[in-house]
Tab-separated table of C-alpha atoms and ligand atoms in Angstrom:
chain	number	residue	atom	x	y	z
A	1	MET	CA	-44.392	34.828	11.535
A	2	LYS	CA	-46.475	32.924	9.154
A	3	LEU	CA	-46.672	29.269	9.766
A	4	GLY	CA	-45.237	28.407	6.463
A	5	THR	CA	-41.929	30.508	7.177
A	6	LEU	CA	-41.780	28.963	10.709
A	7	ALA	CA	-41.728	25.838	9.144
A	8	ALA	CA	-39.052	26.494	6.571
A	9	CYS	CA	-37.143	28.003	9.402
A	10	LEU	CA	-37.601	24.710	11.675
A	11	SER	CA	-36.676	22.588	8.872
A	12	LEU	CA	-33.652	24.358	8.182
A	13	ALA	CA	-32.530	24.152	11.986
A	14	LEU	CA	-33.092	20.653	12.059
A	15	GLY	CA	-31.877	19.755	8.785
A	16	ALA	CA	-28.243	20.109	10.003
A	17	SER	CA	-28.953	17.960	13.121
A	18	ALA	CA	-31.912	15.709	13.823
A	19	PHE	CA	-32.630	14.989	10.039
A	20	ALA	CA	-29.038	14.871	8.732
A	21	GLN	CA	-28.192	11.188	8.058
A	22	THR	CA	-25.092	9.678	8.896
A	23	THR	CA	-23.296	7.387	6.245
A	24	THR	CA	-21.062	4.652	7.474
A	25	LEU	CA	-18.371	3.857	5.128
A	26	LYS	CA	-16.813	0.322	4.917
A	27	ILE	CA	-13.036	0.675	5.024
A	28	GLY	CA	-10.768	-2.541	4.486
A	29	TYR	CA	-7.068	-3.274	4.674
A	30	ALA	CA	-4.578	-6.222	4.849
A	31	THR	CA	-3.230	-5.785	8.285
A	32	THR	CA	-4.519	-4.767	11.984
A	33	LYS	CA	-5.827	-1.774	13.041
A	34	GLU	CA	-2.764	-0.993	15.000
A	35	SER	CA	-0.625	-1.348	12.123
A	36	HIS	CA	0.488	1.453	9.482
A	37	TYR	CA	-2.483	0.711	7.589
A	38	GLY	CA	-4.735	1.029	10.629
A	39	VAL	CA	-3.059	4.151	11.981
A	40	GLY	CA	-3.628	5.847	8.327
A	41	SER	CA	-7.105	4.686	7.982
A	42	THR	CA	-8.011	5.896	11.675
A	43	VAL	CA	-6.670	9.419	10.924
A	44	PHE	CA	-8.559	9.286	7.453
A	45	CYS	CA	-11.863	8.439	9.213
A	46	ASP	CA	-11.562	10.944	12.288
A	47	GLU	CA	-10.657	13.517	9.768
A	48	VAL	CA	-13.718	12.809	7.533
A	49	GLU	CA	-16.132	12.539	10.726
A	50	LYS	CA	-14.763	15.855	11.699
A	51	GLY	CA	-14.833	17.696	8.642
A	52	THR	CA	-18.612	16.695	7.687
A	53	GLN	CA	-19.793	17.376	11.242
A	54	GLY	CA	-20.494	13.511	11.701
A	55	ARG	CA	-22.555	12.895	8.307
A	56	TYR	CA	-19.876	10.565	7.328
A	57	LYS	CA	-17.999	8.134	9.617
A	58	CYS	CA	-16.381	4.391	9.197
A	59	GLN	CA	-16.507	0.912	9.796
A	60	HIS	CA	-13.154	-0.421	9.736
A	61	PHE	CA	-12.471	-3.941	8.440
A	62	PRO	CA	-8.662	-4.841	9.128
A	63	ASN	CA	-6.708	-8.014	8.584
A	64	SER	CA	-8.176	-8.643	5.033
A	65	ALA	CA	-11.697	-9.112	6.592
A	66	LEU	CA	-13.072	-8.114	3.143
A	67	GLY	CA	-10.702	-10.259	1.121
A	68	GLY	CA	-7.371	-9.930	-0.565
A	69	GLU	CA	-6.303	-6.492	-2.131
A	70	ARG	CA	-7.433	-7.479	-5.711
A	71	GLU	CA	-10.842	-8.469	-4.186
A	72	GLN	CA	-11.287	-5.191	-2.201
A	73	ILE	CA	-10.385	-2.896	-5.405
A	74	GLU	CA	-12.771	-4.834	-7.350
A	75	ALA	CA	-15.285	-4.113	-4.763
A	76	VAL	CA	-14.608	-0.427	-4.451
A	77	GLN	CA	-14.823	-0.280	-8.187
A	78	LEU	CA	-18.287	-1.859	-8.209
A	79	GLY	CA	-19.427	0.088	-5.065
A	80	THR	CA	-20.090	-2.829	-2.706
A	81	GLN	CA	-17.186	-1.449	-0.440
A	82	ASP	CA	-16.237	1.875	0.120
A	83	LEU	CA	-12.846	2.330	0.688
A	84	VAL	CA	-9.597	0.413	0.644
A	85	ASN	CA	-6.134	1.314	1.875
A	86	THR	CA	-4.049	-1.035	-0.376
A	87	SER	CA	-0.590	-1.475	-1.440
A	88	THR	CA	-0.072	-0.942	-5.286
A	89	GLY	CA	0.573	-4.775	-5.628
A	90	PRO	CA	-2.512	-5.757	-7.701
A	91	VAL	CA	-3.192	-2.051	-8.648
A	92	GLY	CA	-1.414	-2.084	-12.035
A	93	ASN	CA	-3.913	-4.448	-13.364
A	94	PHE	CA	-6.491	-1.957	-12.991
A	95	VAL	CA	-4.567	1.228	-13.936
A	96	PRO	CA	-1.663	0.326	-15.923
A	97	GLU	CA	-0.097	3.856	-15.096
A	98	VAL	CA	0.721	2.806	-11.753
A	99	LYS	CA	3.132	-0.074	-12.641
A	100	ILE	CA	6.073	2.093	-13.116
A	101	VAL	CA	6.352	3.006	-9.514
A	102	ASP	CA	6.596	-0.947	-8.672
A	103	ILE	CA	9.977	-1.278	-10.526
A	104	PRO	CA	12.596	-2.704	-8.147
A	105	PHE	CA	15.451	-0.566	-7.056
A	106	LEU	CA	13.856	2.704	-8.541
A	107	PHE	CA	13.998	4.613	-5.458
A	108	ARG	CA	16.848	5.459	-3.634
A	109	ASP	CA	15.091	5.842	-0.136
A	110	TYR	CA	12.091	7.257	1.668
A	111	ASP	CA	12.660	10.795	0.766
A	112	HIS	CA	13.186	9.996	-2.872
A	113	ALA	CA	10.094	7.883	-2.896
A	114	ARG	CA	7.727	10.228	-0.999
A	115	LYS	CA	8.934	13.120	-2.943
A	116	VAL	CA	8.036	11.356	-6.289
A	117	MET	CA	4.531	10.488	-4.999
A	118	ASP	CA	3.577	13.823	-3.672
A	119	GLY	CA	5.338	15.643	-6.734
A	120	PRO	CA	3.767	15.900	-10.364
A	121	ILE	CA	4.943	12.410	-11.256
A	122	GLY	CA	2.812	10.701	-8.517
A	123	GLN	CA	-0.165	13.073	-8.516
A	124	ASP	CA	-0.730	12.422	-12.364
A	125	ILE	CA	-0.643	8.874	-11.706
A	126	LEU	CA	-3.640	9.502	-9.396
A	127	ALA	CA	-5.496	11.375	-12.042
A	128	LYS	CA	-5.705	8.247	-14.098
A	129	PHE	CA	-7.900	6.462	-11.815
A	130	PRO	CA	-11.323	8.094	-12.211
A	131	SER	CA	-11.544	6.562	-16.093
A	132	LYS	CA	-11.052	3.248	-14.569
A	133	GLY	CA	-14.005	3.546	-12.137
A	134	ILE	CA	-12.002	4.396	-8.963
A	135	ILE	CA	-11.253	7.746	-7.001
A	136	ALA	CA	-7.437	7.631	-5.791
A	137	LEU	CA	-7.685	10.250	-2.819
A	138	ALA	CA	-3.960	9.943	-1.925
A	139	TRP	CA	-0.729	8.094	-1.619
A	140	THR	CA	-0.532	6.282	1.596
A	141	GLU	CA	2.552	3.759	2.092
A	142	ASN	CA	3.251	0.319	2.827
A	143	GLY	CA	7.321	0.719	2.828
A	144	PHE	CA	10.542	-0.775	1.238
A	145	ARG	CA	10.154	-4.618	0.888
A	146	HIS	CA	12.580	-7.069	2.597
A	147	MET	CA	13.073	-10.820	2.030
A	148	THR	CA	12.324	-13.419	4.590
A	149	ASN	CA	12.697	-17.093	4.513
A	150	SER	CA	12.993	-20.192	6.468
A	151	LYS	CA	15.870	-21.858	4.721
A	152	ARG	CA	19.224	-19.581	4.765
A	153	ASP	CA	20.712	-16.041	5.069
A	154	ILE	CA	20.202	-13.998	1.989
A	155	VAL	CA	23.086	-11.540	1.288
A	156	LYS	CA	23.568	-11.830	-2.537
A	157	PRO	CA	21.128	-13.024	-5.310
A	158	SER	CA	22.892	-16.391	-5.504
A	159	ASP	CA	21.758	-17.118	-1.951
A	160	ALA	CA	18.034	-16.231	-3.009
A	161	ALA	CA	18.474	-18.407	-5.990
A	162	GLY	CA	16.049	-21.501	-6.119
A	163	LEU	CA	13.825	-20.145	-3.151
A	164	LYS	CA	10.291	-20.445	-3.757
A	165	MET	CA	8.844	-16.824	-2.742
A	166	ARG	CA	5.531	-15.911	-2.507
A	167	THR	CA	4.973	-12.492	-4.546
A	168	MET	CA	2.274	-10.083	-4.891
A	169	GLU	CA	0.351	-10.445	-8.116
A	170	ASN	CA	2.352	-7.955	-9.851
A	171	LYS	CA	4.058	-8.839	-12.758
A	172	VAL	CA	6.768	-6.037	-12.494
A	173	HIS	CA	7.765	-7.623	-9.359
A	174	MET	CA	7.913	-10.852	-10.696
A	175	ASP	CA	10.190	-10.140	-13.717
A	176	GLY	CA	12.507	-8.426	-11.637
A	177	TYR	CA	12.574	-11.381	-8.894
A	178	ARG	CA	13.388	-13.958	-11.468
A	179	THR	CA	16.622	-12.306	-12.322
A	180	PHE	CA	17.597	-12.748	-8.685
A	181	GLY	CA	17.003	-16.492	-9.314
A	182	ILE	CA	14.031	-16.523	-7.057
A	183	LEU	CA	11.053	-18.885	-8.294
A	184	PRO	CA	8.053	-16.131	-7.810
A	185	THR	CA	5.019	-17.727	-6.784
A	186	PRO	CA	1.928	-15.013	-6.860
A	187	MET	CA	-0.364	-15.228	-4.000
A	188	ALA	CA	-3.118	-13.132	-2.239
A	189	PHE	CA	-1.927	-11.812	1.159
A	190	PRO	CA	-4.588	-13.584	3.051
A	191	GLU	CA	-3.280	-17.019	2.244
A	192	LEU	CA	0.324	-16.268	3.141
A	193	PHE	CA	0.635	-16.848	6.523
A	194	GLY	CA	-0.683	-20.469	6.006
A	195	ALA	CA	1.547	-21.001	2.895
A	196	LEU	CA	4.732	-20.100	4.926
A	197	GLN	CA	3.561	-22.543	7.942
A	198	GLN	CA	3.067	-25.326	5.676
A	199	GLY	CA	6.108	-24.747	3.735
A	200	THR	CA	4.193	-24.410	0.378
A	201	VAL	CA	6.457	-21.526	-0.267
A	202	ASP	CA	10.018	-20.991	1.300
A	203	GLY	CA	9.765	-17.246	1.649
A	204	GLN	CA	8.060	-13.947	0.978
A	205	GLU	CA	9.228	-10.474	0.873
A	206	ASN	CA	7.303	-7.350	2.759
A	207	PRO	CA	8.053	-4.217	4.528
A	208	ILE	CA	8.903	-4.138	8.220
A	209	PRO	CA	5.413	-2.892	9.532
A	210	VAL	CA	3.613	-5.940	7.532
A	211	ILE	CA	6.374	-8.448	8.989
A	212	LEU	CA	5.703	-7.273	12.245
A	213	SER	CA	1.779	-7.053	12.125
A	214	ALA	CA	1.339	-10.075	10.284
A	215	LYS	CA	3.583	-11.982	13.050
A	216	PHE	CA	5.714	-13.530	10.001
A	217	ALA	CA	8.667	-14.335	12.952
A	218	GLN	CA	6.389	-17.255	13.680
A	219	VAL	CA	7.186	-18.788	10.651
A	220	GLN	CA	10.183	-17.483	9.190
A	221	ASN	CA	13.783	-17.224	10.792
A	222	HIS	CA	15.734	-15.407	7.940
A	223	LEU	CA	15.209	-11.694	7.411
A	224	SER	CA	17.535	-9.734	5.233
A	225	LEU	CA	17.259	-6.247	4.696
A	226	THR	CA	17.154	-6.066	0.996
A	227	ALA	CA	14.996	-2.973	0.454
A	228	HIS	CA	14.823	-4.247	-3.198
A	229	VAL	CA	11.705	-2.313	-4.053
A	230	TYR	CA	9.583	0.507	-2.579
A	231	SER	CA	5.860	-0.310	-1.868
A	232	PRO	CA	3.652	2.567	-2.161
A	233	ALA	CA	-0.045	2.465	-1.092
A	234	LEU	CA	-3.290	4.200	-2.021
A	235	LEU	CA	-6.340	5.092	-0.359
A	236	LEU	CA	-8.947	4.477	-2.754
A	237	LEU	CA	-12.858	5.403	-2.802
A	238	SER	CA	-15.699	4.199	-4.812
A	239	PRO	CA	-17.082	6.474	-7.332
A	240	ARG	CA	-20.604	5.785	-5.980
A	241	VAL	CA	-19.740	7.640	-2.888
A	242	TRP	CA	-17.486	10.317	-4.548
A	243	ASN	CA	-20.447	11.291	-6.926
A	244	LYS	CA	-22.682	12.066	-4.169
A	245	LEU	CA	-20.220	14.505	-2.266
A	246	SER	CA	-20.630	18.059	-2.284
A	247	ASP	CA	-17.499	20.050	-3.528
A	248	ALA	CA	-16.986	20.878	0.069
A	249	ASP	CA	-17.232	17.290	1.366
A	250	LYS	CA	-14.886	16.236	-1.649
A	251	LYS	CA	-11.995	18.597	-0.276
A	252	VAL	CA	-12.659	17.123	3.147
A	253	PHE	CA	-12.050	13.687	1.774
A	254	VAL	CA	-8.930	14.595	-0.090
A	255	GLU	CA	-7.351	16.635	2.766
A	256	ALA	CA	-8.325	13.679	5.221
A	257	ALA	CA	-6.562	11.248	2.935
A	258	ARG	CA	-3.518	13.297	2.827
A	259	LYS	CA	-3.270	13.607	6.389
A	260	ALA	CA	-3.926	9.734	6.385
A	261	GLY	CA	-0.908	9.229	4.241
A	262	ALA	CA	1.367	11.313	6.288
A	263	ALA	CA	0.340	9.360	9.796
A	264	GLN	CA	1.010	6.097	7.699
A	265	ARG	CA	4.488	7.176	6.642
A	266	LYS	CA	5.154	8.110	10.272
A	267	LYS	CA	4.114	4.815	11.361
A	268	VAL	CA	6.258	3.075	8.654
A	269	ASN	CA	9.200	5.237	10.054
A	270	GLU	CA	8.481	4.104	13.481
A	271	ASP	CA	8.378	0.422	12.640
A	272	GLU	CA	11.606	0.718	10.546
A	273	ASN	CA	13.343	2.202	13.364
A	274	ASN	CA	12.186	-0.066	16.265
A	275	GLY	CA	10.608	-3.097	14.595
A	276	ILE	CA	13.795	-4.866	13.442
A	277	ALA	CA	15.116	-5.266	17.187
A	278	GLN	CA	11.747	-6.611	17.886
A	279	LEU	CA	11.776	-9.098	15.121
A	280	GLU	CA	15.345	-10.229	16.178
A	281	LYS	CA	13.659	-10.885	19.860
A	282	ASP	CA	11.036	-12.884	18.239
A	283	GLY	CA	13.731	-14.966	17.029
A	284	MET	CA	14.651	-13.762	13.400
A	285	LYS	CA	18.141	-13.757	12.086
A	286	VAL	CA	18.422	-10.334	10.458
A	287	ILE	CA	21.046	-9.948	7.797
A	288	ARG	CA	21.883	-6.069	7.676
A	289	LYS	CA	24.571	-5.934	5.361
A	290	VAL	CA	23.182	-6.976	1.999
A	291	ASP	CA	25.273	-6.860	-1.191
A	292	GLY	CA	22.896	-4.153	-3.089
A	293	ALA	CA	25.418	-3.930	-5.656
A	294	ALA	CA	25.051	-7.474	-6.754
A	295	PHE	CA	21.224	-7.335	-6.571
A	296	ARG	CA	20.944	-4.362	-8.773
A	297	ASP	CA	23.653	-5.769	-11.060
A	298	ALA	CA	21.607	-9.001	-11.399
A	299	LEU	CA	18.330	-6.692	-12.242
A	300	LYS	CA	19.905	-5.426	-15.418
A	301	PRO	CA	18.226	-7.625	-18.030
A	302	ALA	CA	14.910	-7.040	-16.401
A	303	TYR	CA	15.411	-3.222	-16.707
A	304	ALA	CA	15.696	-3.527	-20.432
A	305	GLY	CA	11.943	-4.868	-20.282
A	306	TYR	CA	11.003	-2.048	-18.169
A	307	ALA	CA	12.277	0.236	-20.644
A	308	LYS	CA	10.741	-1.075	-23.131
A	309	GLU	CA	7.259	-1.296	-21.504
A	310	PHE	CA	7.434	2.280	-19.653
A	311	GLY	CA	10.096	4.256	-21.553
A	312	ALA	CA	13.495	4.838	-20.525
A	313	ASP	CA	13.012	8.513	-20.297
A	314	ASN	CA	9.973	8.061	-17.840
A	315	ILE	CA	12.013	5.889	-15.522
A	316	LYS	CA	14.957	8.285	-15.792
A	317	LYS	CA	12.641	11.263	-14.696
A	318	ILE	CA	11.822	9.526	-11.686
A	319	SER	CA	15.264	8.346	-10.940
A	320	ASP	CA	16.367	12.183	-11.635
A	321	VAL	CA	14.068	13.448	-8.842
A	322	GLN	CA	16.229	14.961	-5.909
B	1	EAX	O1	-0.561	-4.341	1.489
B	1	EAX	O2	0.268	-8.369	-0.301
B	1	EAX	C1	1.501	-7.967	0.361
B	1	EAX	O3	2.327	-8.352	0.391
B	1	EAX	C2	0.881	-6.553	0.645
B	1	EAX	O4	2.345	-5.878	1.172
B	1	EAX	C3	0.420	-6.427	1.944
B	1	EAX	O5	-0.624	-6.742	1.963
B	1	EAX	C4	0.004	-5.016	2.763
């Protein structure tokens, strides 16, 4: 064997191992590593590491360590952060096509919501991201949102009326919640616990997995299972990373994100099934029988606005999914 050939063989053999670089990706999310976001993110990272033979791995930044969701999305867009597993809360400000899935009482239940996200409507929304400088790998999940507060039981909208409630920085939510009589106060999630503790706001609304992992029972004693809006989530990747991936690696990332979404949804289910009893033990009074019809009824004026903004036919297309 000629020396040159030998060298070529050697570098080929070594190229896959010793000379292969490991890229560490920064992934951020709002809640703990044990929470639904942590579970989904861990599955994503494990699958990517396995599927790229260790060429890519992650460093986790749970508990909003890299900032609020809006800041993290901006960082992903800029490329200073690689990944964020985020609710859609602030996403509509970046990709307006997302806003339609933030409409209150749009989804009947988890089956309906997941079917829409996984079907053509949800997948078409994911396809809108690249033109805004963000890669949406897959839908994950935050869950149906419920109201908590420190003042009183909420059974119907008139009970919620006058309460100062922290909302996400999301106009679709705020427009809807105003019809319940709530005074919406938009705020980034990292500031929320302190605001509840200090009484800057009376209440907030979030899915059970967030209420649990953020330990809101320490600062809120009323929980109403209003399920007034589905809160989808997304695994977003910086184009700076995406554009460097081979086609095979791109497939690995997308497949890993789908598995992450499935695992995250499973954790949401578990928390919905077991978490409410836990919150009761932690001292919350739970209102299970909420007057859903009254909330839907109150929302009607907001729906007129939604129909104007998003098209009544587009909303109907989502409601009609069986
Ligand atoms: O994504 O901001 C919120 O209330 C979100 O639901 C939470 O941070 C998880």
